[in-house]
XYZ file of C-alpha atoms in Angstrom:
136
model
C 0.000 0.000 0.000
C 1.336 3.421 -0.962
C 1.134 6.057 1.482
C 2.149 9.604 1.216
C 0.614 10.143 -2.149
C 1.127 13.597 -3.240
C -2.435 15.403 -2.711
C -2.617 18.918 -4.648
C -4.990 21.613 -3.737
C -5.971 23.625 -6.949
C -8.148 26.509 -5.174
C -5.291 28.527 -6.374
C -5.676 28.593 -9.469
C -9.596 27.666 -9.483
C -10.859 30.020 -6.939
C -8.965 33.098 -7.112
C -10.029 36.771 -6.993
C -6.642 38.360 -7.395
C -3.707 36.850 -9.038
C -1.491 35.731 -6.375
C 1.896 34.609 -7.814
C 3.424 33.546 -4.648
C 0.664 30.931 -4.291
C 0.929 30.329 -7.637
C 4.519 29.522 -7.964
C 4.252 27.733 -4.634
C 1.667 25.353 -6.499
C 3.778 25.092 -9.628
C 6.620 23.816 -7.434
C 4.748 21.103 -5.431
C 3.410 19.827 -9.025
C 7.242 19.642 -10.719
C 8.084 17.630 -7.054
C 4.855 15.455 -7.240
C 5.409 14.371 -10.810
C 9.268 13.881 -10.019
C 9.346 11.881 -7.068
C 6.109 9.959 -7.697
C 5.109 10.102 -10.989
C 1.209 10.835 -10.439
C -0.770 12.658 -8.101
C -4.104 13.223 -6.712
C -6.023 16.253 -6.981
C -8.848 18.154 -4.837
C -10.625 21.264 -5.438
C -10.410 21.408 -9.241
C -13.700 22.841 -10.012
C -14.826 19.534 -11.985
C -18.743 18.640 -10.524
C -19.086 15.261 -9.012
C -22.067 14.321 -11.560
C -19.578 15.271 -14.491
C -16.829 12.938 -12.697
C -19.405 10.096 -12.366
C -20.422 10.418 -16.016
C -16.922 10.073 -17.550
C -16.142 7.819 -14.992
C -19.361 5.216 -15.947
C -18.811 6.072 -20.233
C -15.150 5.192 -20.068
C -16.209 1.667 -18.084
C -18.439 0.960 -20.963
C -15.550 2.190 -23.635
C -13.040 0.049 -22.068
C -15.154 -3.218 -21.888
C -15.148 -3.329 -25.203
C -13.150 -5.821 -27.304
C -9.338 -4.774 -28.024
C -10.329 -4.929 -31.769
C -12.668 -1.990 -31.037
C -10.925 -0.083 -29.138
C -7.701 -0.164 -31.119
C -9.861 1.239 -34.286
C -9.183 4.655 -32.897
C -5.227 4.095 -31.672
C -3.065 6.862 -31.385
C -0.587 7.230 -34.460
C 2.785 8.261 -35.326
C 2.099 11.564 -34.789
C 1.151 11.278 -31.029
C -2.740 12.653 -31.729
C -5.569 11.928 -29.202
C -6.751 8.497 -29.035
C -6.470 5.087 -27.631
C -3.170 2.570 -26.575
C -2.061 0.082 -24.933
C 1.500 -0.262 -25.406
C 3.114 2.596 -23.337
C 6.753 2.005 -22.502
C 8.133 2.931 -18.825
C 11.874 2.501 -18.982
C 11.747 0.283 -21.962
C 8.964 -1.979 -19.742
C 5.668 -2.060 -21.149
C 3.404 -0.414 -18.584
C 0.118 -2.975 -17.860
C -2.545 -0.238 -18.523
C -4.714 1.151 -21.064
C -5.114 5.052 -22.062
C -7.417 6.937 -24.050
C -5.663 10.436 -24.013
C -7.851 13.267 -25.323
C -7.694 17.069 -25.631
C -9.379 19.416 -23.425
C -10.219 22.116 -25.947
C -11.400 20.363 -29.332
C -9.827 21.367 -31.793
C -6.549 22.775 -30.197
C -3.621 24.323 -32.692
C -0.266 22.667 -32.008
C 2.671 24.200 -33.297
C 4.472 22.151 -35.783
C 8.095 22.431 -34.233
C 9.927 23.916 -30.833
C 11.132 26.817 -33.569
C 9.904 30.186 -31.263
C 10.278 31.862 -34.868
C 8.100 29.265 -36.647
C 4.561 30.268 -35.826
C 2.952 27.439 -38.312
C 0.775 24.979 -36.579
C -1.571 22.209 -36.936
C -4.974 21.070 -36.021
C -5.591 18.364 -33.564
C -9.034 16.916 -33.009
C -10.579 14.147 -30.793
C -11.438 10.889 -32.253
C -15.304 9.532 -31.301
C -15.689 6.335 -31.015
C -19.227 4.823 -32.737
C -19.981 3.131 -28.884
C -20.638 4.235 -26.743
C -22.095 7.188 -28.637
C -21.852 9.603 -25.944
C -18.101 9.207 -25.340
C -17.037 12.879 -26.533
């Protein structure tokens, strides 16, 4: 059993009147450590409404119950775009889990290099699978 697991309070950033750098920062810095030392970490006050939480939760049950076959028709390619996979790589391990990875804001513009000067970009958009029809 794990204990200690990094717990991060977003009211920061979510419930803010004035900008408050200092608190800010402070969060910033206990995210870098979180991911560093652990890798994941859980998060509380984020704004998201429990009903929300419950649907995604109960839609993605019914997504990944599916066959692989289905699941894999909407894998992630080459290029790294949203979708579905199964083979991530931990330290040249392959990590038991499955991952549909997804964009917040659909479409979102991604540039097409790390050249500051190059300001050309391309489109990403999420994939939706045919079932369950309401994953979106």
């Amino acid at each position: 059993q794990a204990e200690g697991i990094p717990v991060i309070n977003l009211s920061p950033i979510i419930h803010h009147t004035v900008q408050d750098s200092s608190a800010i920062e402070s969060l910033v810095k206990e995210i870098a450590s979180a991911c560093k030392e652990w890798g994941f970490f859980q998060v509380t006050n984020h704004g998201v409404p429990l009903n929300l939480r419950l649907r995604v939760e109960e839609t993605s049950k019914v997504f990944f119950a599916q066959s692989l076959e289905e699941k894999r028709k909407l894998t992630i390619d080459d290029n790294g775009l949203p979708g579905y996979h199964d083979t991530e790589h931990t330290k040249n391990v392959r990590d038991w889990k499955e991952v549909f990875d997804f964009l917040s804001k659909d479409p979102t513009l991604i540039p097409l290099n790390s050249d500051e000067h190059d300001d050309r970009v391309t489109q990403w958009t999420n994939p939706s699978p045919q079932y369950p029809p309401h994953f979106k």
